[in-house]
PDB file of C-alpha atoms in Angstrom:
ATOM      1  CA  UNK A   1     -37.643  40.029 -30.235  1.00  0.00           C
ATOM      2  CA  UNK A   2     -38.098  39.883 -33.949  1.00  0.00           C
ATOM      3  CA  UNK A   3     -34.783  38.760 -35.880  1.00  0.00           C
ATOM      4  CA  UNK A   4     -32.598  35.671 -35.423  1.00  0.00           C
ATOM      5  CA  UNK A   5     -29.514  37.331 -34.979  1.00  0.00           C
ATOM      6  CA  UNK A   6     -26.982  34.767 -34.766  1.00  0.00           C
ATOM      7  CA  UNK A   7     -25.524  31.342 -36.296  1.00  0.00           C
ATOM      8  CA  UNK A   8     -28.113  28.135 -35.233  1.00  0.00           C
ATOM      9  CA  UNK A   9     -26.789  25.835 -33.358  1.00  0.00           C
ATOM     10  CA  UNK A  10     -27.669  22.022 -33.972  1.00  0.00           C
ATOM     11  CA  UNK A  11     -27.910  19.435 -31.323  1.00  0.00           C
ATOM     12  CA  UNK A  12     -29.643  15.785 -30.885  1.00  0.00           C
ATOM     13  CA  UNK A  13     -31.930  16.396 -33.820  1.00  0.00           C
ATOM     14  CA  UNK A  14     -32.727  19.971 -32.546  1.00  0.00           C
ATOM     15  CA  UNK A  15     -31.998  23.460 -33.759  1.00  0.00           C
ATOM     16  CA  UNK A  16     -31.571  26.225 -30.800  1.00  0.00           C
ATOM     17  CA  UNK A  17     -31.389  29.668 -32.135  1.00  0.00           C
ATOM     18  CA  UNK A  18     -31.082  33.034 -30.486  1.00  0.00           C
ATOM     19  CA  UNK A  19     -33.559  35.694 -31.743  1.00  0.00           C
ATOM     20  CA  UNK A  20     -34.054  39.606 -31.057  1.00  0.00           C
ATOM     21  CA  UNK A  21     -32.876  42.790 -32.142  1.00  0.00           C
ATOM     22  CA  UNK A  22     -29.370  43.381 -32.716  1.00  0.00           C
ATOM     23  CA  UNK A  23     -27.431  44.622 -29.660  1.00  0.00           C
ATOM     24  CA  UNK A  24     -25.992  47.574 -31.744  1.00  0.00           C
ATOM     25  CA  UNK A  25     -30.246  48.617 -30.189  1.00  0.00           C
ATOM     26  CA  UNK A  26     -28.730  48.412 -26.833  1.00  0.00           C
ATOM     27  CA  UNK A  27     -30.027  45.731 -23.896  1.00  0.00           C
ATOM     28  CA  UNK A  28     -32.851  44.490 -24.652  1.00  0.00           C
ATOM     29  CA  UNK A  29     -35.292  41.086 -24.419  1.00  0.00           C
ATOM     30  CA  UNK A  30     -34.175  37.773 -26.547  1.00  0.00           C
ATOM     31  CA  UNK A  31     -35.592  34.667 -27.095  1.00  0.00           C
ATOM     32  CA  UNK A  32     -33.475  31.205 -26.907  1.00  0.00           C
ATOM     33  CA  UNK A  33     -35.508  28.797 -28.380  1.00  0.00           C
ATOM     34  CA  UNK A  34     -35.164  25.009 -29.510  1.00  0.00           C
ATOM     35  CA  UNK A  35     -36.991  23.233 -32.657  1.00  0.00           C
ATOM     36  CA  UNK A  36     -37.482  19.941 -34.110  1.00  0.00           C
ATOM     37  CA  UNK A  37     -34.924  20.075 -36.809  1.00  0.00           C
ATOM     38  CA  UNK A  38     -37.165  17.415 -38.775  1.00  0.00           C
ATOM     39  CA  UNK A  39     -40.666  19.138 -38.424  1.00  0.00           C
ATOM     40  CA  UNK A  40     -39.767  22.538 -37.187  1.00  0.00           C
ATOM     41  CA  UNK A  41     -42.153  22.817 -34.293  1.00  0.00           C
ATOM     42  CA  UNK A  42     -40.913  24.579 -31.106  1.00  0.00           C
ATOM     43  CA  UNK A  43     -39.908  22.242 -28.647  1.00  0.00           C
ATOM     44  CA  UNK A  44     -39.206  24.904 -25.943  1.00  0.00           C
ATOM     45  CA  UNK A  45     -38.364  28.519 -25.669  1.00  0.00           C
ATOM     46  CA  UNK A  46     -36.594  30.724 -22.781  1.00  0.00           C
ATOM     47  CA  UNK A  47     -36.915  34.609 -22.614  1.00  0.00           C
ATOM     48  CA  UNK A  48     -34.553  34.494 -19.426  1.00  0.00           C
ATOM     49  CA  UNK A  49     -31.809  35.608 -21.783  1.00  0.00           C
ATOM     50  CA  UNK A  50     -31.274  39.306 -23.597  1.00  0.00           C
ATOM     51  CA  UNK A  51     -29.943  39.747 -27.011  1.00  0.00           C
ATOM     52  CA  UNK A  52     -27.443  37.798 -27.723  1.00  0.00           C
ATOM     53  CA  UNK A  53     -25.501  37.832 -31.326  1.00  0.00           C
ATOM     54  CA  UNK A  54     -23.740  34.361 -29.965  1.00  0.00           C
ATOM     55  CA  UNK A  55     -24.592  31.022 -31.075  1.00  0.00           C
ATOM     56  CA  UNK A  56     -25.266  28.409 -28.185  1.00  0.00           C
ATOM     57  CA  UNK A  57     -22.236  26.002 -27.435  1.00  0.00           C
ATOM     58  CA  UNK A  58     -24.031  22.582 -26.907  1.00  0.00           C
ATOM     59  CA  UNK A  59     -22.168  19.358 -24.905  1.00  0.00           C
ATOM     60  CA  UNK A  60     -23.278  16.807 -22.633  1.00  0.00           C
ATOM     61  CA  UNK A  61     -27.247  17.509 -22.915  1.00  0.00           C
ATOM     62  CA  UNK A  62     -26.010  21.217 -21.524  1.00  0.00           C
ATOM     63  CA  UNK A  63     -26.259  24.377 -23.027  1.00  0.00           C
ATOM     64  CA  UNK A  64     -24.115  27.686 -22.450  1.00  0.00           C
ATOM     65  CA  UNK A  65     -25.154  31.058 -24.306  1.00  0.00           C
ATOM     66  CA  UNK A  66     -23.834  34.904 -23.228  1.00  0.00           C
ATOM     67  CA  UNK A  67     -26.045  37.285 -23.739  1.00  0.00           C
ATOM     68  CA  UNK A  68     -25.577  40.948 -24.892  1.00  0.00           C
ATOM     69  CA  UNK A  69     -26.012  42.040 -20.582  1.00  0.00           C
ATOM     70  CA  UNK A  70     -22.806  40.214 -19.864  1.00  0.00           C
ATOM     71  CA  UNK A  71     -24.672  37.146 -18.491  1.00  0.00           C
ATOM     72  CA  UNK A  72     -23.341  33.094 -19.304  1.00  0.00           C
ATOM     73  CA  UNK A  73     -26.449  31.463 -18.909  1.00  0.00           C
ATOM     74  CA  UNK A  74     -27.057  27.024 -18.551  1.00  0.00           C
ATOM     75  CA  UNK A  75     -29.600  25.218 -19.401  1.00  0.00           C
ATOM     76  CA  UNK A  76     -30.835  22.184 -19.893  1.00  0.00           C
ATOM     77  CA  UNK A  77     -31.102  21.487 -23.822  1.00  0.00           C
ATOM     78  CA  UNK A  78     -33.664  18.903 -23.866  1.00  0.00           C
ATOM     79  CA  UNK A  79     -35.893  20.628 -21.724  1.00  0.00           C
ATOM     80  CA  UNK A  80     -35.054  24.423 -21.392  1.00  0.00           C
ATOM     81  CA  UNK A  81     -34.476  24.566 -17.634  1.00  0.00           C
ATOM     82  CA  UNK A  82     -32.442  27.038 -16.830  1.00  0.00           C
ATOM     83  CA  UNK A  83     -29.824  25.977 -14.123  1.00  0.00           C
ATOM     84  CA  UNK A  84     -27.331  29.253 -13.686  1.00  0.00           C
ATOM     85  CA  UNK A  85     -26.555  32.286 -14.743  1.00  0.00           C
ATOM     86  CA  UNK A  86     -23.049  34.112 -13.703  1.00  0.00           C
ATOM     87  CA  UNK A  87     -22.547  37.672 -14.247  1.00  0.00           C
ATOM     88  CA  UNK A  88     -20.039  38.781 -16.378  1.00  0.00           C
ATOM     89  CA  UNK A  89     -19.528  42.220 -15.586  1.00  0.00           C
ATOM     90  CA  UNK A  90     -19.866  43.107 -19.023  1.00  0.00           C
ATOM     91  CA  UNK A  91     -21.645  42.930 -22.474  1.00  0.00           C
ATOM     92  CA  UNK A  92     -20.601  39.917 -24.727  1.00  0.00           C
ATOM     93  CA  UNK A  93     -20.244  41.190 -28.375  1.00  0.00           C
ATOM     94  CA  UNK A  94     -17.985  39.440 -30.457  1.00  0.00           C
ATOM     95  CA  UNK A  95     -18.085  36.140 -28.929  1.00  0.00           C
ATOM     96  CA  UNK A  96     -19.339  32.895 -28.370  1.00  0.00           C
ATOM     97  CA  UNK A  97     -19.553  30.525 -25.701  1.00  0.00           C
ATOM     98  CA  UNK A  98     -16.917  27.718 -26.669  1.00  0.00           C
ATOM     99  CA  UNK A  99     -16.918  24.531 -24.483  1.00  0.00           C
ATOM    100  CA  UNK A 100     -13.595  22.467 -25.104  1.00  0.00           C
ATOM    101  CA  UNK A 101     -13.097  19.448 -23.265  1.00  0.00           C
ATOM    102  CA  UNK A 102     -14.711  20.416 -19.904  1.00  0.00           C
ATOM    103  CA  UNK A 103     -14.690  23.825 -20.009  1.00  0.00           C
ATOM    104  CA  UNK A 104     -16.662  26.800 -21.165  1.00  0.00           C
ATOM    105  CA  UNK A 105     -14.926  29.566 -22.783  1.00  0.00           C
ATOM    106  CA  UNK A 106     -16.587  32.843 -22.777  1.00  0.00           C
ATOM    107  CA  UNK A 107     -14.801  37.205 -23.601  1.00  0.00           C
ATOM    108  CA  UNK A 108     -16.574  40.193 -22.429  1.00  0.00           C
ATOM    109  CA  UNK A 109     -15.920  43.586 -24.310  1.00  0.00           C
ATOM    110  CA  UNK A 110     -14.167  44.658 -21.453  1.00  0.00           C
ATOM    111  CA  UNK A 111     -11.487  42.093 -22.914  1.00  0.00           C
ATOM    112  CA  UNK A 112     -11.909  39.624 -19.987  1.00  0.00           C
ATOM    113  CA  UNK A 113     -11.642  35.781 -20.348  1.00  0.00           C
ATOM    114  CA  UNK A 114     -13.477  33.203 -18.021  1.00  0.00           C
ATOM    115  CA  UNK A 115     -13.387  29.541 -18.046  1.00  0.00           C
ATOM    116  CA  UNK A 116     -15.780  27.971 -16.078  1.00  0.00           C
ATOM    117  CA  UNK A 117     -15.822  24.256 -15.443  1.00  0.00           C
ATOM    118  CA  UNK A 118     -18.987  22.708 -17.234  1.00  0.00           C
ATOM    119  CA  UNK A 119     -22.186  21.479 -15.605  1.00  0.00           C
ATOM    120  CA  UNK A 120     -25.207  21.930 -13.524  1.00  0.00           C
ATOM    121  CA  UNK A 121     -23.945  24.272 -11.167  1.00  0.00           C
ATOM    122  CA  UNK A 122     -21.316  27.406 -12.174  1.00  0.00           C
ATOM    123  CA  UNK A 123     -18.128  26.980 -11.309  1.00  0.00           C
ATOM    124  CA  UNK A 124     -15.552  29.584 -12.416  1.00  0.00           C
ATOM    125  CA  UNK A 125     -12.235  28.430 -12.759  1.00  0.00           C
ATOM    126  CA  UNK A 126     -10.229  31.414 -14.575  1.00  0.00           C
ATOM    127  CA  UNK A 127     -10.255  34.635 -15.357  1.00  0.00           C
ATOM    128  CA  UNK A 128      -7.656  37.078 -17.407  1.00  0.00           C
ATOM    129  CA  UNK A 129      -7.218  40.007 -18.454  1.00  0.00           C
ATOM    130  CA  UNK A 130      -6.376  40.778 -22.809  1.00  0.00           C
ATOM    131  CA  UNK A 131      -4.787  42.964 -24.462  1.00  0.00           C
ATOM    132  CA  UNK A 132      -7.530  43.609 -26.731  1.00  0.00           C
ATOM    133  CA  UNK A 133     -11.065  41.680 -26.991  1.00  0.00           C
ATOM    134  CA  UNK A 134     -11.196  37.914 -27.547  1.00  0.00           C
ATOM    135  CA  UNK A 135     -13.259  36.341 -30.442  1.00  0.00           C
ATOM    136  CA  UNK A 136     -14.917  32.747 -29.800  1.00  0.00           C
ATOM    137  CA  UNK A 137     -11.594  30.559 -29.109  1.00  0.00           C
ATOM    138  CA  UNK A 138     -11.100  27.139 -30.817  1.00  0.00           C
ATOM    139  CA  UNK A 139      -9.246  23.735 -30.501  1.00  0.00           C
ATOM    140  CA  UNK A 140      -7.605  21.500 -32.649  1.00  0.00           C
ATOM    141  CA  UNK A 141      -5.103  18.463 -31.612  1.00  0.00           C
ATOM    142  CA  UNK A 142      -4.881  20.132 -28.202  1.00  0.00           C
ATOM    143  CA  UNK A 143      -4.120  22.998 -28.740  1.00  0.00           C
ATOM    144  CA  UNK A 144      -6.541  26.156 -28.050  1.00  0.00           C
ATOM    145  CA  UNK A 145      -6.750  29.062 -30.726  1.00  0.00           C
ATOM    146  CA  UNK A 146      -7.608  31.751 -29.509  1.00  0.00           C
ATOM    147  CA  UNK A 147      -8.306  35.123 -31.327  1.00  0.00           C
ATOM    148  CA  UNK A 148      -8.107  38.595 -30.468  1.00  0.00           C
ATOM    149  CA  UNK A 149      -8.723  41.848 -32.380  1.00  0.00           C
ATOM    150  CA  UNK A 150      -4.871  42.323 -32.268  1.00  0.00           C
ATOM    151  CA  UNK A 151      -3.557  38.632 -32.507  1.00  0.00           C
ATOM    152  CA  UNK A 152      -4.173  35.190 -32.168  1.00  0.00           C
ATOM    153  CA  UNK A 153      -2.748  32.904 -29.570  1.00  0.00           C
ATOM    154  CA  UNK A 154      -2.075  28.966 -29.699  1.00  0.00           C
ATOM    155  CA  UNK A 155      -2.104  27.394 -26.047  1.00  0.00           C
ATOM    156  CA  UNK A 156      -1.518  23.858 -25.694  1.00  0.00           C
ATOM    157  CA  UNK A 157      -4.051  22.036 -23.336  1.00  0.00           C
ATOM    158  CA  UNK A 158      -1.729  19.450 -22.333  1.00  0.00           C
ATOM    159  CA  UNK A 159       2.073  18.431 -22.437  1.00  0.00           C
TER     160      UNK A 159
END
């Protein structure tokens, strides 16, 4: 691992960033790893992930990052344990995790969405099939945005 190849992610005074070669290399080892955002020293690193060109979605002292292998990974952001990983069945490219409200949003390049319930343990509570691969989904006033190389869909959370 030699690059940081995606956006930072900042969290309780923390910065976790993803760092290895680009996945265009194929598979390969990453680093996740977590600094003091005021002095810069490492707080904690994990090389349980492979590249992974998505920034870490952060909520609730939890931490979910894909990885370039098709894995959703959780750990622990304070610390850096590592409580699950779930196989995706395929590589995650163009996306990042997204958690919105209690869920974690995650597309494989096989243009597959899962939503897994967050927490310490995985629990998968959806997955579809797109017409074309999903981009890291958003939310705004309840409603989730959610684009695609082909369009963008508005779903509203709640009636």
């Amino acid at each position: 691992p030699s690059e940081i190849i995606a956006e930072p992610a900042l969290y309780d005074s923390r910065v976790y960033a993803t760092i290895g070669q680009s996945p265009v290399h194929g598979p390969g080892q990453g680093i996740l790893v977590c600094l003091d955002l005021a002095t810069g020293k490492r707080i904690w690193e994990s090389r349980k992930v492979d590249r992974s060109p998505g920034t870490p979605a952060i909520c609730d002292g939890l931490l979910y990052l894909p990885d370039y292998s098709g894995r959703l990974h959780c750990f622990d952001a304070r610390t850096g344990q590592q409580y699950w990983q779930h196989d995706l069945g395929a590589p995650v490219w163009e996306s990042s995790a997204a958690v919105i409200e209690d869920k974690v949003y995650v597309s494989t390049d096989k243009r597959e969405l899962w939503v897994f319930k967050t927490g310490r343990e995985p629990q998968l509570l959806a997955k579809c099939r797109l017409d074309s691969v999903a981009i890291t989904p958003t939310c705004q006033e309840g409603v989730l945005y959610l684009p695609t190389q082909k369009r963008l869909f508005a779903i509203r959370l709640h009636d």
